[in-house]
CSV table of C-alpha atoms in Angstrom, one decimal:
chain,number,residue,atom,x,y,z
A,127,MET,CA,-0.1,-0.5,0.4
A,128,ALA,CA,2.7,2.2,0.9
A,129,SER,CA,4.9,2.0,-2.7
A,130,ALA,CA,0.6,1.9,-4.6
A,131,SER,CA,0.4,6.0,-2.3
A,132,TYR,CA,4.5,6.6,-3.1
A,133,MET,CA,3.8,6.7,-6.8
A,134,GLU,CA,-0.3,8.5,-6.6
A,135,ASP,CA,1.8,11.5,-5.1
A,136,LEU,CA,4.2,11.6,-8.1
A,137,THR,CA,1.2,11.3,-10.3
A,138,CYS,CA,0.0,13.9,-12.6
A,139,SER,CA,-3.7,14.4,-11.6
A,140,ILE,CA,-4.1,15.2,-16.0
A,141,CYS,CA,-2.0,13.1,-17.8
A,142,LEU,CA,-2.2,10.4,-14.9
A,143,THR,CA,1.3,9.4,-15.1
A,144,ILE,CA,4.3,10.2,-13.2
A,145,PHE,CA,6.1,13.6,-13.5
A,146,THR,CA,7.5,15.4,-16.5
A,147,ASP,CA,9.6,18.3,-15.1
A,148,PRO,CA,7.1,19.2,-12.1
A,149,VAL,CA,6.1,22.7,-10.8
A,150,SER,CA,3.8,23.1,-8.2
A,151,LEU,CA,1.4,25.7,-6.9
A,152,LEU,CA,0.6,28.2,-4.2
A,153,CYS,CA,-2.7,26.4,-3.7
A,154,GLY,CA,0.2,22.9,-2.9
A,155,HIS,CA,-1.1,21.3,-6.0
A,156,SER,CA,1.9,19.2,-8.3
A,157,PHE,CA,1.6,19.0,-12.0
A,158,CYS,CA,3.7,18.9,-14.6
A,159,ARG,CA,5.3,22.1,-15.8
A,160,GLU,CA,3.1,21.3,-20.0
A,161,CYS,CA,0.3,20.2,-18.7
A,162,ILE,CA,-0.4,23.0,-16.2
A,163,THR,CA,0.4,25.7,-19.2
A,164,ASN,CA,-1.8,23.8,-21.7
A,165,SER,CA,-4.9,23.8,-18.9
A,166,LEU,CA,-3.5,27.6,-17.2
A,167,SER,CA,-3.6,29.6,-20.8
A,168,ILE,CA,-8.0,27.6,-21.0
A,169,LYS,CA,-8.9,28.7,-17.2
A,170,ASP,CA,-7.1,30.5,-14.4
A,171,LYS,CA,-7.7,28.1,-11.9
A,172,CYS,CA,-6.5,24.7,-10.2
A,173,PRO,CA,-7.8,21.4,-11.9
A,174,GLN,CA,-7.8,20.0,-8.8
A,175,CYS,CA,-9.6,22.4,-6.1
A,176,ARG,CA,-10.3,25.0,-9.0
A,177,THR,CA,-8.2,27.4,-6.8
A,178,THR,CA,-8.1,30.5,-9.0
A,179,VAL,CA,-4.5,31.6,-10.5
A,180,PRO,CA,-3.0,34.5,-10.1
A,181,LYS,CA,-1.2,36.2,-12.9
A,182,GLU,CA,2.0,36.7,-12.2
A,183,GLU,CA,1.9,33.1,-10.7
A,184,LYS,CA,1.3,31.0,-13.9
A,185,TYR,CA,6.6,31.8,-13.7
A,186,LEU,CA,6.6,28.4,-12.0
A,187,PRO,CA,10.2,26.9,-10.7
A,188,THR,CA,10.5,23.3,-11.1
A,189,SER,CA,10.1,21.8,-8.0
A,190,HIS,CA,13.5,19.8,-7.9
A,191,ILE,CA,12.3,17.3,-5.3
A,192,LEU,CA,9.2,15.8,-6.7
A,193,LYS,CA,11.5,15.8,-10.4
A,194,SER,CA,14.2,13.6,-8.2
A,195,LEU,CA,11.2,11.3,-6.7
A,196,ALA,CA,9.9,11.1,-10.4
A,197,GLU,CA,12.6,10.1,-12.7
A,198,LYS,CA,13.0,7.8,-9.3
A,199,ALA,CA,9.7,6.2,-9.6
A,200,LYS,CA,10.2,6.2,-13.7
A,201,GLU,CA,13.8,4.2,-13.3
A,202,ALA,CA,12.1,1.2,-11.0
A,203,GLU,CA,9.3,1.0,-13.0
A,204,LYS,CA,11.5,0.1,-16.2
A,205,ILE,CA,12.7,-2.2,-13.7
A,206,LYS,CA,10.1,-3.9,-12.6
A,207,THR,CA,8.6,-3.9,-15.9
A,208,LYS,CA,11.7,-5.8,-16.8
A,209,GLN,CA,12.0,-8.2,-14.3
A,210,ARG,CA,8.6,-8.9,-15.2
A,211,ASP,CA,9.0,-9.5,-18.7
A,212,GLU,CA,11.8,-11.9,-18.5
A,213,THR,CA,9.6,-14.5,-16.1
A,214,THR,CA,6.6,-14.1,-17.6
A,215,GLY,CA,8.1,-14.0,-20.9
A,216,VAL,CA,9.4,-17.5,-20.8
A,217,SER,CA,9.0,-18.9,-17.6
A,218,GLU,CA,5.0,-18.2,-16.7
A,219,SER,CA,3.7,-18.0,-20.4
A,220,LEU,CA,1.6,-20.6,-21.5
A,221,CYS,CA,0.1,-22.5,-24.0
A,222,PRO,CA,-3.4,-21.2,-24.8
A,223,GLU,CA,-4.1,-25.1,-26.7
A,224,HIS,CA,-2.5,-26.8,-23.9
A,225,GLU,CA,-2.8,-24.3,-20.9
A,226,GLU,CA,1.8,-25.7,-20.4
A,227,LYS,CA,4.4,-24.0,-20.3
A,228,LEU,CA,6.2,-22.8,-23.0
A,229,LYS,CA,9.5,-24.4,-23.0
A,230,LEU,CA,10.0,-25.1,-27.1
A,231,PHE,CA,10.8,-23.1,-30.0
A,232,CYS,CA,9.8,-25.3,-32.8
A,233,GLU,CA,12.2,-24.1,-35.8
A,234,THR,CA,9.4,-25.0,-38.6
A,235,ASP,CA,7.3,-23.2,-38.2
A,236,GLN,CA,9.3,-20.0,-35.9
A,237,GLN,CA,6.5,-20.2,-33.6
A,238,LEU,CA,6.8,-20.6,-29.4
A,239,ALA,CA,5.8,-25.2,-28.4
A,240,CYS,CA,4.7,-26.7,-24.9
A,241,VAL,CA,6.0,-30.1,-24.7
A,242,ILE,CA,1.5,-31.9,-25.9
A,243,CYS,CA,2.4,-29.7,-28.7
A,244,ARG,CA,5.3,-31.0,-29.7
A,245,ASP,CA,4.2,-34.4,-29.4
A,246,GLY,CA,1.0,-33.1,-31.8
A,247,GLU,CA,0.2,-33.5,-35.3
A,248,LYS,CA,0.9,-30.3,-35.6
A,249,HIS,CA,4.5,-30.6,-35.5
A,250,ASP,CA,5.4,-33.6,-36.2
A,251,GLY,CA,8.7,-34.0,-38.1
A,252,HIS,CA,9.4,-30.5,-37.5
A,253,LYS,CA,12.6,-29.0,-35.4
A,254,PHE,CA,12.7,-28.9,-32.0
A,255,LYS,CA,15.1,-26.1,-29.0
A,256,PRO,CA,15.4,-25.4,-25.4
A,257,ILE,CA,14.2,-21.5,-25.7
A,258,ARG,CA,16.5,-20.5,-24.6
A,259,GLU,CA,18.8,-22.2,-26.2
A,260,ALA,CA,17.0,-20.9,-29.7
A,261,ALA,CA,16.9,-17.9,-28.2
A,262,THR,CA,19.9,-17.6,-27.5
A,263,SER,CA,20.5,-18.8,-31.7
A,264,LEU,CA,18.7,-16.6,-32.7
A,265,ARG,CA,20.5,-13.6,-31.6
A,266,ARG,CA,23.4,-14.5,-32.6
A,267,GLU,CA,22.3,-15.0,-36.3
A,268,LEU,CA,20.7,-10.8,-35.4
A,269,GLU,CA,24.0,-9.8,-34.6
A,270,LYS,CA,25.7,-11.3,-37.5
A,271,GLY,CA,23.8,-10.0,-39.8
A,272,MET,CA,23.6,-6.3,-37.9
A,273,GLU,CA,27.2,-6.3,-38.6
A,274,HIS,CA,26.0,-6.3,-42.6
A,275,LEU,CA,23.5,-4.3,-42.8
A,276,PRO,CA,24.3,-0.9,-42.3
A,277,ASP,CA,26.1,-1.2,-46.1
A,278,ASP,CA,23.4,-2.8,-47.2
A,279,ILE,CA,21.8,0.5,-46.0
A,280,HIS,CA,23.7,2.3,-46.9
A,281,ALA,CA,23.8,0.6,-50.7
A,282,ILE,CA,20.2,0.8,-50.5
A,283,ASP,CA,19.8,4.1,-49.5
A,284,SER,CA,22.1,4.9,-52.7
A,285,LEU,CA,20.1,3.7,-55.0
A,286,ALA,CA,17.0,4.7,-53.7
A,287,ASN,CA,18.9,8.3,-54.2
A,288,MET,CA,19.9,7.2,-57.8
A,289,GLN,CA,16.1,6.2,-58.1
A,290,ARG,CA,15.0,10.0,-57.1
A,291,GLU,CA,18.0,11.1,-60.0
A,292,GLU,CA,17.0,9.1,-61.8
A,293,ILE,CA,13.4,10.3,-61.8
A,294,THR,CA,13.5,13.6,-62.3
A,295,LYS,CA,15.6,13.1,-65.3
A,296,ILE,CA,13.0,11.2,-66.6
A,297,GLN,CA,9.9,14.1,-66.0
A,298,VAL,CA,12.6,16.6,-67.2
A,299,MET,CA,12.6,14.9,-69.8
A,300,SER,CA,9.1,14.7,-70.5
A,301,GLN,CA,8.9,18.2,-69.8
A,302,GLN,CA,11.6,19.3,-72.7
A,303,LEU,CA,9.7,16.1,-75.5
A,304,MET,CA,6.7,17.5,-74.2
A,305,THR,CA,7.9,21.6,-75.8
A,306,GLN,CA,9.6,19.7,-78.3
A,307,ILE,CA,5.6,18.2,-80.0
A,308,SER,CA,4.3,21.2,-78.8
A,309,THR,CA,6.5,23.5,-81.0
A,310,GLN,CA,6.3,21.3,-84.0
A,311,PHE,CA,3.3,20.0,-83.9
A,312,GLU,CA,2.2,24.2,-84.0
A,313,GLU,CA,5.2,24.4,-87.0
A,314,MET,CA,2.8,22.9,-88.8
A,315,HIS,CA,-0.3,23.6,-87.6
A,316,GLN,CA,1.6,27.6,-88.8
A,317,PHE,CA,2.5,26.6,-92.4
A,318,LEU,CA,-1.9,24.8,-92.8
A,319,ARG,CA,-3.2,27.9,-91.1
A,320,GLN,CA,-1.2,30.0,-93.6
A,321,ARG,CA,-1.2,28.0,-96.7
A,322,GLU,CA,-4.9,27.8,-96.2
A,323,GLU,CA,-5.0,31.1,-95.6
A,324,GLU,CA,-2.8,32.1,-99.2
A,325,ILE,CA,-5.5,29.5,-101.2
A,326,LYS,CA,-8.3,31.1,-99.6
A,327,ASN,CA,-7.4,34.4,-100.2
A,328,GLU,CA,-6.3,33.1,-103.8
A,329,LEU,CA,-10.3,31.3,-104.6
A,330,LYS,CA,-12.2,35.4,-103.5
A,331,GLU,CA,-9.4,37.2,-105.3
A,332,LYS,CA,-10.7,34.3,-108.5
A,333,LYS,CA,-13.8,34.5,-106.7
A,334,THR,CA,-13.5,38.9,-106.8
A,335,GLU,CA,-12.8,38.5,-110.7
A,336,ALA,CA,-15.5,36.8,-111.7
A,337,VAL,CA,-18.2,38.4,-110.6
A,338,GLU,CA,-16.8,42.1,-112.0
A,339,GLU,CA,-16.6,40.6,-115.5
A,340,MET,CA,-20.5,38.9,-114.1
A,341,THR,CA,-21.5,42.3,-113.1
A,342,GLU,CA,-19.9,44.4,-116.6
A,343,LYS,CA,-22.4,41.8,-118.3
A,344,LEU,CA,-25.2,42.1,-116.1
A,345,GLN,CA,-24.3,45.6,-116.3
A,346,ALA,CA,-25.0,45.7,-119.8
A,347,MET,CA,-28.0,44.1,-120.2
A,348,ASP,CA,-29.6,45.8,-117.9
A,349,LEU,CA,-29.0,48.9,-119.9
A,350,ALA,CA,-29.3,47.2,-123.7
A,351,LEU,CA,-32.9,45.7,-121.4
A,352,SER,CA,-34.0,49.4,-120.1
A,353,GLU,CA,-33.5,50.7,-123.9
A,354,SER,CA,-35.5,48.3,-126.1
A,355,ARG,CA,-38.3,48.2,-123.0
A,356,GLU,CA,-38.2,52.8,-123.5
A,357,LEU,CA,-37.7,52.6,-127.0
A,358,GLN,CA,-41.3,49.9,-127.4
A,359,VAL,CA,-43.0,52.5,-125.5
A,360,LYS,CA,-42.6,55.0,-127.5
A,361,MET,CA,-43.4,52.4,-130.9
A,362,THR,CA,-46.1,51.1,-129.4
A,363,ALA,CA,-47.4,55.6,-128.4
A,364,ALA,CA,-46.8,56.5,-131.8
A,365,LEU,CA,-49.1,53.1,-133.8
A,366,GLU,CA,-51.9,54.5,-131.4
A,367,ILE,CA,-51.8,57.5,-134.4
A,368,CYS,CA,-53.9,57.0,-137.2
A,369,ASN,CA,-53.4,60.5,-139.1
A,370,SER,CA,-50.6,59.5,-141.4
A,371,VAL,CA,-48.6,63.4,-140.9
A,372,LYS,CA,-48.8,63.3,-137.7
A,373,PHE,CA,-47.6,60.1,-137.5
A,374,LEU,CA,-44.6,60.4,-139.5
A,375,GLN,CA,-43.9,63.7,-136.9
A,376,SER,CA,-43.9,61.9,-134.4
A,377,TRP,CA,-41.4,59.7,-134.6
A,378,THR,CA,-39.3,61.5,-137.0
A,379,GLU,CA,-38.9,63.9,-133.4
A,380,VAL,CA,-38.3,60.9,-130.9
A,381,ASN,CA,-35.5,59.0,-133.9
A,382,ASN,CA,-35.0,61.6,-135.7
A,383,MET,CA,-31.4,59.9,-135.9
A,384,LEU,CA,-31.9,56.5,-136.5
A,385,THR,CA,-33.6,54.4,-139.6
A,386,PRO,CA,-36.1,51.1,-138.2
A,387,GLU,CA,-34.3,49.1,-139.6
A,388,CYS,CA,-30.6,50.0,-137.3
A,389,LEU,CA,-33.4,50.5,-133.9
A,390,PHE,CA,-33.8,46.9,-134.9
A,391,ARG,CA,-31.3,45.1,-135.2
A,392,PRO,CA,-31.3,42.2,-132.6
A,393,ARG,CA,-29.3,42.9,-128.9
A,394,ALA,CA,-29.0,40.0,-127.7
A,395,ASN,CA,-26.4,39.1,-130.1
A,396,ASP,CA,-24.4,41.5,-128.8
A,397,LEU,CA,-24.5,40.2,-125.5
A,398,GLN,CA,-23.1,37.4,-123.4
A,399,VAL,CA,-22.9,35.3,-120.5
A,400,ALA,CA,-20.2,34.8,-118.9
A,401,HIS,CA,-20.8,31.4,-117.2
A,402,THR,CA,-19.0,30.2,-114.1
A,403,SER,CA,-15.4,29.6,-114.4
A,404,LEU,CA,-13.8,29.6,-110.8
A,405,SER,CA,-11.5,26.2,-110.9
A,406,LEU,CA,-7.8,26.6,-108.3
A,407,GLY,CA,-6.6,23.6,-110.2
A,408,PRO,CA,-5.2,20.8,-107.8
A,409,TYR,CA,-5.7,22.2,-104.7
A,410,GLU,CA,-9.2,21.6,-105.9
A,411,SER,CA,-9.4,18.0,-106.2
A,412,HIS,CA,-6.4,16.9,-104.2
A,413,LEU,CA,-6.1,19.4,-101.5
A,414,GLN,CA,-4.0,17.2,-98.8
A,415,PHE,CA,-2.0,15.5,-100.9
A,416,PHE,CA,-0.6,18.4,-102.5
A,417,VAL,CA,0.0,20.6,-99.1
A,418,TRP,CA,1.6,17.1,-97.5
A,419,LYS,CA,3.9,17.5,-101.0
A,420,GLU,CA,4.4,21.7,-99.8
A,421,MET,CA,5.2,20.6,-96.2
A,422,LEU,CA,7.9,17.9,-96.7
A,423,GLN,CA,9.6,21.1,-97.8
A,424,VAL,CA,9.3,22.3,-94.6
A,425,VAL,CA,9.4,19.8,-92.0
A,426,LYS,CA,13.1,19.6,-90.4
A,427,PRO,CA,14.7,17.4,-89.7
A,428,ARG,CA,13.5,14.9,-92.7
A,429,ALA,CA,14.3,11.3,-93.7
A,430,GLU,CA,17.8,11.0,-94.5
A,431,LEU,CA,18.6,11.0,-97.4
A,432,LEU,CA,21.6,8.4,-97.8
A,433,SER,CA,24.0,6.9,-101.1
A,434,LEU,CA,25.1,3.7,-100.9
A,435,ARG,CA,28.7,1.8,-102.2
A,436,GLY,CA,28.8,-0.9,-103.0
A,437,LYS,CA,31.3,-3.7,-101.3
A,438,ASN,CA,32.2,-5.8,-104.6
A,439,THR,CA,31.4,-6.2,-108.8
A,440,ASP,CA,27.9,-8.1,-108.1
A,441,VAL,CA,26.6,-5.4,-106.4
A,442,THR,CA,24.9,-2.5,-108.9
A,443,VAL,CA,25.0,0.8,-107.9
A,444,SER,CA,22.1,3.6,-109.7
A,445,ASP,CA,24.2,6.2,-110.1
A,446,ASP,CA,21.9,8.8,-107.7
A,447,GLY,CA,23.2,5.3,-105.0
A,448,ARG,CA,20.1,5.3,-104.0
A,449,SER,CA,18.4,2.5,-106.0
A,450,LEU,CA,20.8,-1.6,-105.8
A,451,LEU,CA,20.9,-4.4,-108.2
A,452,CYS,CA,22.2,-7.6,-108.6
A,453,THR,CA,23.2,-10.1,-111.7
A,454,PRO,CA,22.5,-14.1,-111.4
A,455,LYS,CA,24.1,-16.9,-109.5
A,456,SER,CA,24.2,-19.6,-110.4
A,457,SER,CA,22.3,-22.1,-107.2
A,458,GLN,CA,25.0,-23.4,-105.2
A,459,SER,CA,25.9,-19.5,-104.8
A,460,GLN,CA,22.8,-19.0,-104.0
A,461,SER,CA,22.9,-21.8,-100.9
A,462,GLY,CA,24.9,-20.1,-99.1
A,463,LEU,CA,20.5,-18.6,-98.7
A,464,SER,CA,19.7,-19.9,-95.3
A,465,PHE,CA,16.9,-19.7,-94.0
A,466,GLY,CA,18.7,-18.5,-89.8
A,467,SER,CA,21.5,-16.6,-90.5
A,468,THR,CA,22.4,-13.9,-88.5
A,469,ARG,CA,25.2,-12.2,-89.4
A,470,ALA,CA,24.9,-9.3,-92.3
A,471,GLY,CA,28.2,-10.3,-95.0
A,472,ASP,CA,27.4,-13.5,-95.4
A,473,PHE,CA,26.5,-13.0,-98.8
A,474,THR,CA,28.0,-11.6,-101.5
A,475,ASN,CA,25.2,-8.5,-103.7
A,476,HIS,CA,25.0,-6.1,-99.9
A,477,ALA,CA,25.9,-2.7,-99.6
A,478,PHE,CA,26.4,-0.4,-97.1
A,479,SER,CA,25.2,3.5,-96.7
A,480,VAL,CA,28.0,6.5,-97.5
A,481,SER,CA,27.1,7.6,-94.1
A,482,GLU,CA,27.9,6.1,-91.0
A,483,PHE,CA,26.1,6.8,-87.5
A,484,SER,CA,27.9,7.2,-84.3
A,485,SER,CA,25.7,9.2,-81.7
A,486,GLY,CA,21.2,11.1,-82.5
A,487,GLN,CA,19.0,9.1,-84.1
A,488,TYR,CA,18.2,9.2,-87.4
A,489,TYR,CA,15.5,7.6,-90.0
A,490,TRP,CA,15.4,6.3,-93.4
A,491,GLU,CA,12.5,5.0,-96.0
A,492,THR,CA,14.0,1.7,-98.6
A,493,GLU,CA,11.1,1.5,-101.5
A,494,VAL,CA,11.5,-2.8,-101.3
A,495,GLY,CA,8.5,-3.8,-103.4
A,496,LEU,CA,7.4,-6.8,-104.7
A,497,ARG,CA,11.3,-8.0,-104.4
A,498,ASN,CA,11.5,-12.4,-103.4
A,499,TYR,CA,13.6,-11.2,-100.9
A,500,TRP,CA,16.2,-8.6,-98.8
A,501,GLU,CA,17.9,-7.9,-95.7
A,502,LEU,CA,17.2,-4.5,-94.2
A,503,GLY,CA,19.1,-3.0,-90.8
A,504,VAL,CA,22.5,-1.5,-90.0
A,505,THR,CA,25.7,-3.4,-89.0
A,506,GLY,CA,25.0,-7.2,-87.7
A,507,HIS,CA,21.7,-5.8,-87.0
A,508,PHE,CA,18.8,-6.3,-89.4
A,509,LEU,CA,15.1,-7.2,-91.1
A,510,LYS,CA,15.0,-9.8,-93.2
A,511,TYR,CA,12.4,-10.8,-96.3
A,512,ASP,CA,12.9,-14.5,-97.7
A,513,GLY,CA,10.0,-14.7,-99.8
A,514,GLN,CA,8.4,-16.5,-96.7
A,515,LYS,CA,8.7,-15.1,-93.6
A,516,TYR,CA,10.9,-12.0,-92.2
A,517,VAL,CA,13.1,-12.0,-89.1
A,518,ILE,CA,14.5,-10.4,-86.9
A,519,SER,CA,18.6,-10.9,-87.0
A,520,ASN,CA,21.4,-9.4,-85.4
A,521,GLN,CA,24.1,-10.8,-83.5
A,522,SER,CA,22.7,-12.9,-81.2
A,523,SER,CA,19.2,-14.3,-81.9
A,524,VAL,CA,16.9,-14.2,-84.2
A,525,THR,CA,13.1,-13.4,-84.2
A,526,GLU,CA,10.8,-14.1,-86.2
A,527,LEU,CA,8.0,-12.1,-87.5
A,528,THR,CA,4.4,-11.9,-88.6
A,529,PHE,CA,3.5,-9.2,-91.2
A,530,THR,CA,-0.7,-8.5,-91.8
A,531,ASP,CA,0.3,-7.5,-95.2
A,532,ARG,CA,3.3,-7.2,-97.6
A,533,PRO,CA,4.9,-4.4,-97.0
A,534,ARG,CA,5.7,-2.1,-100.0
A,535,LYS,CA,8.2,0.1,-98.2
A,536,ILE,CA,10.2,-0.1,-95.1
A,537,GLY,CA,11.5,3.2,-92.7
A,538,VAL,CA,14.3,2.3,-90.2
A,539,TYR,CA,14.5,4.3,-87.6
A,540,LEU,CA,18.5,4.2,-85.2
A,541,ASN,CA,18.5,5.9,-81.9
A,542,CYS,CA,22.3,5.5,-81.5
A,543,SER,CA,22.2,6.6,-77.6
A,544,SER,CA,20.4,3.9,-76.5
A,545,LYS,CA,21.4,1.4,-79.4
A,546,GLU,CA,17.5,0.8,-80.7
A,547,LEU,CA,16.4,-0.1,-84.1
A,548,SER,CA,12.9,0.7,-84.5
A,549,PHE,CA,11.0,-1.1,-88.0
A,550,TYR,CA,8.3,0.2,-89.5
A,551,ASP,CA,5.7,-0.9,-92.4
A,552,ALA,CA,6.3,2.9,-93.9
A,553,ASP,CA,3.0,3.1,-96.5
A,554,LYS,CA,1.0,3.1,-93.0
A,555,MET,CA,3.7,4.7,-90.1
A,556,LYS,CA,2.7,1.0,-88.3
A,557,HIS,CA,5.3,0.6,-86.0
A,558,VAL,CA,6.4,-3.5,-86.9
A,559,HIS,CA,9.5,-4.1,-84.2
A,560,THR,CA,11.7,-2.5,-82.0
A,561,LEU,CA,14.9,-4.9,-81.2
A,562,SER,CA,17.7,-3.2,-78.2
A,563,SER,CA,21.5,-4.8,-78.2
A,564,SER,CA,24.2,-4.0,-76.0
A,565,LEU,CA,26.3,-5.8,-79.0
A,566,MET,CA,26.1,-3.2,-81.6
A,567,SER,CA,29.1,-1.4,-81.9
A,568,LEU,CA,29.0,2.1,-83.0
A,569,PRO,CA,29.4,4.2,-85.3
A,570,VAL,CA,26.7,1.7,-87.6
A,571,SER,CA,26.5,2.3,-91.4
A,572,ALA,CA,22.2,1.8,-93.2
A,573,TYR,CA,23.0,-1.9,-94.8
A,574,PHE,CA,21.0,-3.8,-97.3
A,575,ASN,CA,21.2,-7.1,-99.4
A,576,ILE,CA,19.2,-7.6,-102.0
A,577,GLY,CA,21.0,-11.1,-102.1
A,578,HIS,CA,21.4,-14.0,-104.6
A,579,SER,CA,19.5,-14.9,-107.7
A,580,GLU,CA,19.9,-17.6,-111.0
A,581,ASP,CA,17.4,-15.2,-112.4
A,582,ILE,CA,17.7,-10.7,-112.5
A,583,ASP,CA,15.2,-9.5,-110.4
A,584,ARG,CA,14.0,-6.3,-112.0
A,585,ASN,CA,12.9,-4.9,-109.2
A,586,PRO,CA,15.9,-2.7,-107.3
A,587,LEU,CA,16.2,-2.1,-104.1
A,588,THR,CA,16.0,1.6,-103.4
A,589,VAL,CA,16.3,4.4,-100.9
A,590,CYS,CA,13.5,7.2,-101.0
A,591,TRP,CA,14.6,10.6,-101.4
A,592,TYR,CA,12.0,13.6,-99.5
């Protein structure tokens, strides 16, 4: 009872825990400094006896005696708790199922167990250790693991920092690309708006010229119509005069300069209707195509203007350096076209671009037409067609592809920084496949192969220039 009373005297009546930095009011009651400060800020009264606390008393000195006793009480409470945990946690803890003391540790299930648990079906064949031995063994493993944990934490922290940097980089890169895309689309929009305005202005000018011509014709027709109607009125009035003398006098006074033959000459023969003639030429029927062709002149960057160079006399390169043709070869040399060959340069009928690529991004298109064999790509990495199958081939693997339609034009996109090579059906601008290879050795040249043939294939392999 003395111990309980002792603890009660050292307990703050506000937070109900042992004092922390205790202070005493004039009424004699003690509290934690933080607790009483918060209480007095709301109401100037002692929380226990409700005695009013003067404002000048709100600065309260620490009660060092209570503070010392409170610290000792806390230390005693810690020791008591530790002792209770050691006794109840090992020797007095009971199995919830059998109400027996937990004296064993099942290493298989990683849980405490009693003797009855050990002999039960649930733990049949499991490995057990006494609790103290298991605790010692586990403590030893944890201590050993702690030796390497700081290094692992440091390594993970470094990786996390690197990942944060990569996230920042990708966000910055995304924003830059977003700006670049917006800028390039705005340039195209601006070009299209400008051409739209120019074509509309041309249409307006032609409409104005046509309307002016038609208006002149209409004014001449209106004048002739007015004069003819006026003549009709005069003639009707003259014909109503029965007296010959008066009839002649009346008519000659009105028309003393013109003979009847001149007056009655049909004037409609002198007038012609200006028919509608408003044409914008190809912009009327093929506007989108012509404007697209015009846009190609301002689009930057455009497809690479590659020139080819052959490695031997078996390959014919056109004078402009764009087309590649081969001469017939014997069936024996044709046997070198076995499906699955993975290295560029296995066949003699190949060519490379004059220019080499070591950095940056490049795109070019090649017209394959109806050729029954071709290889396109870069040195050591290419797309191959043998008349039946499409295959992606590089220095380490072969991947067969499926095309819904037979493409007539192949686009190749090279990203030197990521060492990625992408292929497109250039007629539809549809992505076909992308291969990424760390084995790609820079610089590389564009690669073209038309294979061997017993018969001359009249379809050349032609690099597209725009």
